[in-house]
């Protein structure tokens, strides 16, 4: 039985009551960071995943919600144009300082 839920914005795990406190703050931070990016790298705001109502039980609902939230968080990553690795938007500039394009032969 999962005791934690995944934030759909950053992908970190939180307790069920902590997540409700974290998400608005995380979304605000995401919006600030996104607005600082060059226009070509800006992304649409993440959308909180929802589950269809059914009687699968709370454990299945938590697992499915975690799966959807993790997918949403991974969709927020930006690829490096040199090596293809993905990074959080605020970490990509740090990575680009050391990742240079390979010379074509």
Short mmCIF file of N, CA and C in Angstrom, two decimals:
data_model
loop_
_atom_site.label_atom_id
_atom_site.label_comp_id
_atom_site.label_asym_id
_atom_site.label_seq_id
_atom_site.Cartn_x
_atom_site.Cartn_y
_atom_site.Cartn_z
N UNK A 1 0.85 -1.18 0.00
CA UNK A 1 0.00 0.00 0.00
C UNK A 1 0.89 1.24 0.00
N UNK A 2 0.82 2.07 -1.05
CA UNK A 2 1.67 3.26 -1.10
C UNK A 2 1.30 4.25 0.00
N UNK A 3 2.32 4.74 0.68
CA UNK A 3 2.09 5.74 1.72
C UNK A 3 2.43 7.14 1.20
N UNK A 4 2.95 7.19 -0.01
CA UNK A 4 3.32 8.47 -0.59
C UNK A 4 2.67 8.63 -1.95
N UNK A 5 2.56 9.89 -2.36
CA UNK A 5 2.06 10.22 -3.68
C UNK A 5 3.11 11.06 -4.39
N UNK A 6 3.13 10.99 -5.70
CA UNK A 6 4.13 11.71 -6.49
C UNK A 6 3.54 13.03 -6.98
N UNK A 7 4.34 14.08 -6.87
CA UNK A 7 3.95 15.40 -7.38
C UNK A 7 3.98 15.36 -8.91
N UNK A 8 2.89 15.78 -9.53
CA UNK A 8 2.82 15.75 -10.99
C UNK A 8 3.69 16.82 -11.65
N UNK A 9 4.24 17.73 -10.87
CA UNK A 9 5.07 18.82 -11.41
C UNK A 9 6.55 18.45 -11.35
N UNK A 10 7.02 18.06 -10.17
CA UNK A 10 8.45 17.82 -9.99
C UNK A 10 8.84 16.35 -9.88
N UNK A 11 7.87 15.46 -9.63
CA UNK A 11 8.16 14.04 -9.55
C UNK A 11 8.63 13.56 -8.19
N UNK A 12 8.68 14.45 -7.19
CA UNK A 12 9.10 14.04 -5.85
C UNK A 12 7.94 13.40 -5.11
N UNK A 13 8.26 12.58 -4.12
CA UNK A 13 7.23 11.88 -3.33
C UNK A 13 6.91 12.65 -2.05
N UNK A 14 5.62 12.65 -1.72
CA UNK A 14 5.14 13.33 -0.51
C UNK A 14 4.07 12.48 0.15
N UNK A 15 3.89 12.70 1.45
CA UNK A 15 2.80 12.07 2.16
C UNK A 15 1.48 12.62 1.63
N UNK A 16 0.40 11.90 1.86
CA UNK A 16 -0.89 12.30 1.29
C UNK A 16 -1.32 13.69 1.74
N UNK A 17 -1.07 14.08 2.97
CA UNK A 17 -1.48 15.41 3.41
C UNK A 17 -0.45 16.47 3.00
N UNK A 18 0.80 16.12 2.90
CA UNK A 18 1.84 17.07 2.50
C UNK A 18 1.73 17.46 1.03
N UNK A 19 1.26 16.55 0.20
CA UNK A 19 1.17 16.82 -1.23
C UNK A 19 0.25 18.00 -1.52
N UNK A 20 -0.85 18.10 -0.80
CA UNK A 20 -1.79 19.21 -1.01
C UNK A 20 -1.15 20.56 -0.67
N UNK A 21 -0.22 20.57 0.25
CA UNK A 21 0.50 21.78 0.62
C UNK A 21 1.60 22.07 -0.42
N UNK A 22 2.27 21.02 -0.87
CA UNK A 22 3.40 21.16 -1.78
C UNK A 22 2.99 21.63 -3.18
N UNK A 23 1.94 21.05 -3.75
CA UNK A 23 1.61 21.28 -5.15
C UNK A 23 1.43 22.76 -5.53
N UNK A 24 0.67 23.57 -4.76
CA UNK A 24 0.55 24.98 -5.16
C UNK A 24 1.89 25.71 -5.15
N UNK A 25 2.74 25.40 -4.17
CA UNK A 25 4.05 26.03 -4.09
C UNK A 25 4.94 25.58 -5.24
N UNK A 26 4.85 24.31 -5.59
CA UNK A 26 5.66 23.76 -6.67
C UNK A 26 5.23 24.35 -8.01
N UNK A 27 3.93 24.50 -8.21
CA UNK A 27 3.43 25.08 -9.45
C UNK A 27 3.88 26.54 -9.59
N UNK A 28 3.85 27.27 -8.49
CA UNK A 28 4.30 28.67 -8.51
C UNK A 28 5.79 28.74 -8.88
N UNK A 29 6.60 27.87 -8.28
CA UNK A 29 8.02 27.82 -8.59
C UNK A 29 8.23 27.44 -10.06
N UNK A 30 7.44 26.47 -10.55
CA UNK A 30 7.54 26.05 -11.94
C UNK A 30 7.25 27.22 -12.88
N UNK A 31 6.20 27.98 -12.58
CA UNK A 31 5.81 29.11 -13.42
C UNK A 31 6.91 30.18 -13.45
N UNK A 32 7.54 30.44 -12.31
CA UNK A 32 8.63 31.42 -12.25
C UNK A 32 9.81 30.95 -13.09
N UNK A 33 10.20 29.68 -12.93
CA UNK A 33 11.32 29.13 -13.69
C UNK A 33 11.01 29.10 -15.18
N UNK A 34 9.79 28.73 -15.53
CA UNK A 34 9.40 28.65 -16.93
C UNK A 34 9.44 30.03 -17.59
N UNK A 35 9.04 31.05 -16.85
CA UNK A 35 9.03 32.41 -17.42
C UNK A 35 10.44 32.95 -17.65
N UNK A 36 11.43 32.40 -16.97
CA UNK A 36 12.82 32.83 -17.13
C UNK A 36 13.50 32.17 -18.33
N UNK A 37 12.88 31.10 -18.85
CA UNK A 37 13.48 30.38 -19.97
C UNK A 37 13.31 31.16 -21.27
N UNK A 38 14.19 30.93 -22.24
CA UNK A 38 13.97 31.53 -23.56
C UNK A 38 12.63 31.04 -24.12
N UNK A 39 12.00 31.85 -24.95
CA UNK A 39 10.66 31.52 -25.45
C UNK A 39 10.60 30.15 -26.11
N UNK A 40 11.64 29.75 -26.81
CA UNK A 40 11.62 28.46 -27.52
C UNK A 40 11.63 27.27 -26.56
N UNK A 41 12.08 27.48 -25.31
CA UNK A 41 12.14 26.39 -24.34
C UNK A 41 10.94 26.38 -23.38
N UNK A 42 10.11 27.39 -23.41
CA UNK A 42 8.97 27.45 -22.50
C UNK A 42 7.95 26.38 -22.85
N UNK A 43 7.32 25.85 -21.80
CA UNK A 43 6.36 24.78 -21.97
C UNK A 43 5.01 25.20 -21.42
N UNK A 44 3.94 24.55 -21.85
CA UNK A 44 2.63 24.85 -21.25
C UNK A 44 2.61 24.36 -19.80
N UNK A 45 1.79 24.98 -18.99
CA UNK A 45 1.69 24.58 -17.58
C UNK A 45 1.30 23.12 -17.47
N UNK A 46 1.89 22.41 -16.51
CA UNK A 46 1.51 21.00 -16.32
C UNK A 46 0.07 20.91 -15.83
N UNK A 47 -0.62 19.88 -16.25
CA UNK A 47 -2.01 19.66 -15.86
C UNK A 47 -2.07 18.47 -14.91
N UNK A 48 -2.74 18.67 -13.79
CA UNK A 48 -2.84 17.60 -12.80
C UNK A 48 -3.66 16.45 -13.37
N UNK A 49 -3.10 15.24 -13.35
CA UNK A 49 -3.85 14.09 -13.88
C UNK A 49 -5.03 13.75 -12.98
N UNK A 50 -6.07 13.24 -13.58
CA UNK A 50 -7.25 12.82 -12.82
C UNK A 50 -7.56 11.37 -13.13
N UNK A 51 -8.21 10.72 -12.18
CA UNK A 51 -8.62 9.33 -12.35
C UNK A 51 -10.12 9.27 -12.56
N UNK A 52 -10.53 8.33 -13.38
CA UNK A 52 -11.96 8.08 -13.53
C UNK A 52 -12.44 7.37 -12.27
N UNK A 53 -13.65 7.67 -11.85
CA UNK A 53 -14.20 7.03 -10.65
C UNK A 53 -14.52 5.57 -10.93
N UNK A 54 -14.01 4.70 -10.09
CA UNK A 54 -14.36 3.28 -10.15
C UNK A 54 -14.11 2.67 -8.78
N UNK A 55 -14.37 1.42 -8.64
CA UNK A 55 -14.24 0.75 -7.34
C UNK A 55 -13.03 -0.16 -7.30
N UNK A 56 -11.88 0.34 -7.77
CA UNK A 56 -10.66 -0.47 -7.80
C UNK A 56 -9.97 -0.56 -6.45
N UNK A 57 -10.38 0.23 -5.50
CA UNK A 57 -9.73 0.23 -4.20
C UNK A 57 -8.69 1.32 -4.12
N UNK A 58 -8.40 1.76 -2.91
CA UNK A 58 -7.50 2.89 -2.67
C UNK A 58 -6.07 2.58 -3.10
N UNK A 59 -5.60 1.35 -2.92
CA UNK A 59 -4.23 1.00 -3.30
C UNK A 59 -4.05 1.13 -4.80
N UNK A 60 -4.98 0.63 -5.56
CA UNK A 60 -4.89 0.71 -7.02
C UNK A 60 -4.98 2.17 -7.45
N UNK A 61 -5.84 2.96 -6.83
CA UNK A 61 -5.97 4.37 -7.17
C UNK A 61 -4.67 5.13 -6.91
N UNK A 62 -4.03 4.85 -5.77
CA UNK A 62 -2.74 5.51 -5.46
C UNK A 62 -1.69 5.12 -6.49
N UNK A 63 -1.63 3.84 -6.83
CA UNK A 63 -0.63 3.38 -7.80
C UNK A 63 -0.86 4.01 -9.16
N UNK A 64 -2.11 4.07 -9.58
CA UNK A 64 -2.42 4.65 -10.88
C UNK A 64 -2.16 6.16 -10.88
N UNK A 65 -2.52 6.83 -9.80
CA UNK A 65 -2.27 8.27 -9.70
C UNK A 65 -0.77 8.55 -9.71
N UNK A 66 0.00 7.73 -9.00
CA UNK A 66 1.46 7.88 -8.99
C UNK A 66 2.03 7.68 -10.40
N UNK A 67 1.51 6.71 -11.12
CA UNK A 67 1.98 6.45 -12.48
C UNK A 67 1.71 7.67 -13.38
N UNK A 68 0.49 8.21 -13.30
CA UNK A 68 0.14 9.37 -14.12
C UNK A 68 0.94 10.61 -13.71
N UNK A 69 1.13 10.80 -12.41
CA UNK A 69 1.89 11.96 -11.92
C UNK A 69 3.35 11.86 -12.35
N UNK A 70 3.93 10.67 -12.28
CA UNK A 70 5.32 10.49 -12.70
C UNK A 70 5.47 10.79 -14.18
N UNK A 71 4.54 10.32 -15.00
CA UNK A 71 4.58 10.59 -16.43
C UNK A 71 4.49 12.10 -16.68
N UNK A 72 3.62 12.78 -15.97
CA UNK A 72 3.47 14.23 -16.12
C UNK A 72 4.77 14.94 -15.75
N UNK A 73 5.40 14.52 -14.66
CA UNK A 73 6.66 15.15 -14.21
C UNK A 73 7.77 14.91 -15.24
N UNK A 74 7.83 13.72 -15.82
CA UNK A 74 8.87 13.43 -16.80
C UNK A 74 8.65 14.21 -18.10
N UNK A 75 7.40 14.53 -18.40
CA UNK A 75 7.10 15.34 -19.58
C UNK A 75 7.61 16.77 -19.44
N UNK A 76 7.93 17.19 -18.23
CA UNK A 76 8.41 18.55 -17.98
C UNK A 76 9.90 18.69 -18.25
N UNK A 77 10.61 17.58 -18.44
CA UNK A 77 12.05 17.63 -18.65
C UNK A 77 12.37 18.14 -20.05
N UNK A 78 13.49 18.85 -20.16
CA UNK A 78 13.94 19.39 -21.45
C UNK A 78 15.16 18.62 -21.93
N UNK A 79 15.25 18.30 -23.22
CA UNK A 79 16.41 17.57 -23.73
C UNK A 79 17.58 18.52 -24.02
N UNK A 80 18.77 18.02 -23.81
CA UNK A 80 19.98 18.74 -24.20
C UNK A 80 20.14 18.60 -25.71
N UNK A 81 20.38 19.72 -26.40
CA UNK A 81 20.51 19.67 -27.85
C UNK A 81 21.81 18.99 -28.30
N UNK A 82 22.75 18.81 -27.37
CA UNK A 82 24.03 18.19 -27.72
C UNK A 82 24.02 16.68 -27.51
N UNK A 83 23.56 16.24 -26.33
CA UNK A 83 23.67 14.82 -26.01
C UNK A 83 22.32 14.12 -25.90
N UNK A 84 21.22 14.88 -25.82
CA UNK A 84 19.90 14.27 -25.76
C UNK A 84 19.41 13.92 -24.38
N UNK A 85 20.26 14.03 -23.37
CA UNK A 85 19.81 13.76 -22.00
C UNK A 85 18.77 14.79 -21.60
N UNK A 86 17.90 14.43 -20.66
CA UNK A 86 16.84 15.35 -20.23
C UNK A 86 17.13 15.89 -18.83
N UNK A 87 16.69 17.15 -18.63
CA UNK A 87 16.96 17.84 -17.38
C UNK A 87 15.78 18.70 -16.99
N UNK A 88 15.71 19.00 -15.71
CA UNK A 88 14.77 20.02 -15.26
C UNK A 88 15.21 21.34 -15.88
N UNK A 89 14.26 22.21 -16.19
CA UNK A 89 14.62 23.45 -16.90
C UNK A 89 15.70 24.28 -16.21
N UNK A 90 15.70 24.32 -14.89
CA UNK A 90 16.71 25.12 -14.20
C UNK A 90 18.08 24.45 -14.20
N UNK A 91 18.16 23.16 -14.49
CA UNK A 91 19.43 22.45 -14.49
C UNK A 91 20.06 22.37 -15.88
N UNK A 92 19.26 22.58 -16.92
CA UNK A 92 19.78 22.48 -18.28
C UNK A 92 20.91 23.48 -18.55
N UNK A 93 20.79 24.76 -18.17
CA UNK A 93 21.91 25.69 -18.41
C UNK A 93 23.21 25.25 -17.71
N UNK A 94 23.09 24.67 -16.53
CA UNK A 94 24.28 24.18 -15.82
C UNK A 94 24.93 23.05 -16.63
N UNK A 95 24.10 22.13 -17.12
CA UNK A 95 24.62 21.02 -17.92
C UNK A 95 25.28 21.53 -19.21
N UNK A 96 24.66 22.51 -19.85
CA UNK A 96 25.18 23.00 -21.13
C UNK A 96 26.56 23.64 -21.01
N UNK A 97 26.92 24.09 -19.82
CA UNK A 97 28.25 24.67 -19.62
C UNK A 97 29.35 23.64 -19.87
N UNK A 98 29.04 22.37 -19.57
CA UNK A 98 30.07 21.34 -19.74
C UNK A 98 29.80 20.40 -20.90
N UNK A 99 28.62 20.45 -21.49
CA UNK A 99 28.28 19.56 -22.62
C UNK A 99 28.40 20.35 -23.90
N UNK A 100 29.44 20.05 -24.64
CA UNK A 100 29.68 20.76 -25.90
C UNK A 100 29.32 19.83 -27.07
N UNK A 101 28.87 20.41 -28.18
CA UNK A 101 28.57 19.56 -29.35
C UNK A 101 29.82 18.84 -29.83
N UNK A 102 29.61 17.60 -30.23
CA UNK A 102 30.77 16.84 -30.73
C UNK A 102 31.09 17.34 -32.16
N UNK A 103 32.37 17.47 -32.44
CA UNK A 103 32.74 17.94 -33.79
C UNK A 103 32.35 16.90 -34.83
N UNK A 104 31.74 17.34 -35.91
CA UNK A 104 31.37 16.41 -36.98
C UNK A 104 32.58 16.07 -37.81
N UNK A 105 32.66 14.82 -38.19
CA UNK A 105 33.84 14.37 -38.96
C UNK A 105 33.44 14.06 -40.37
#
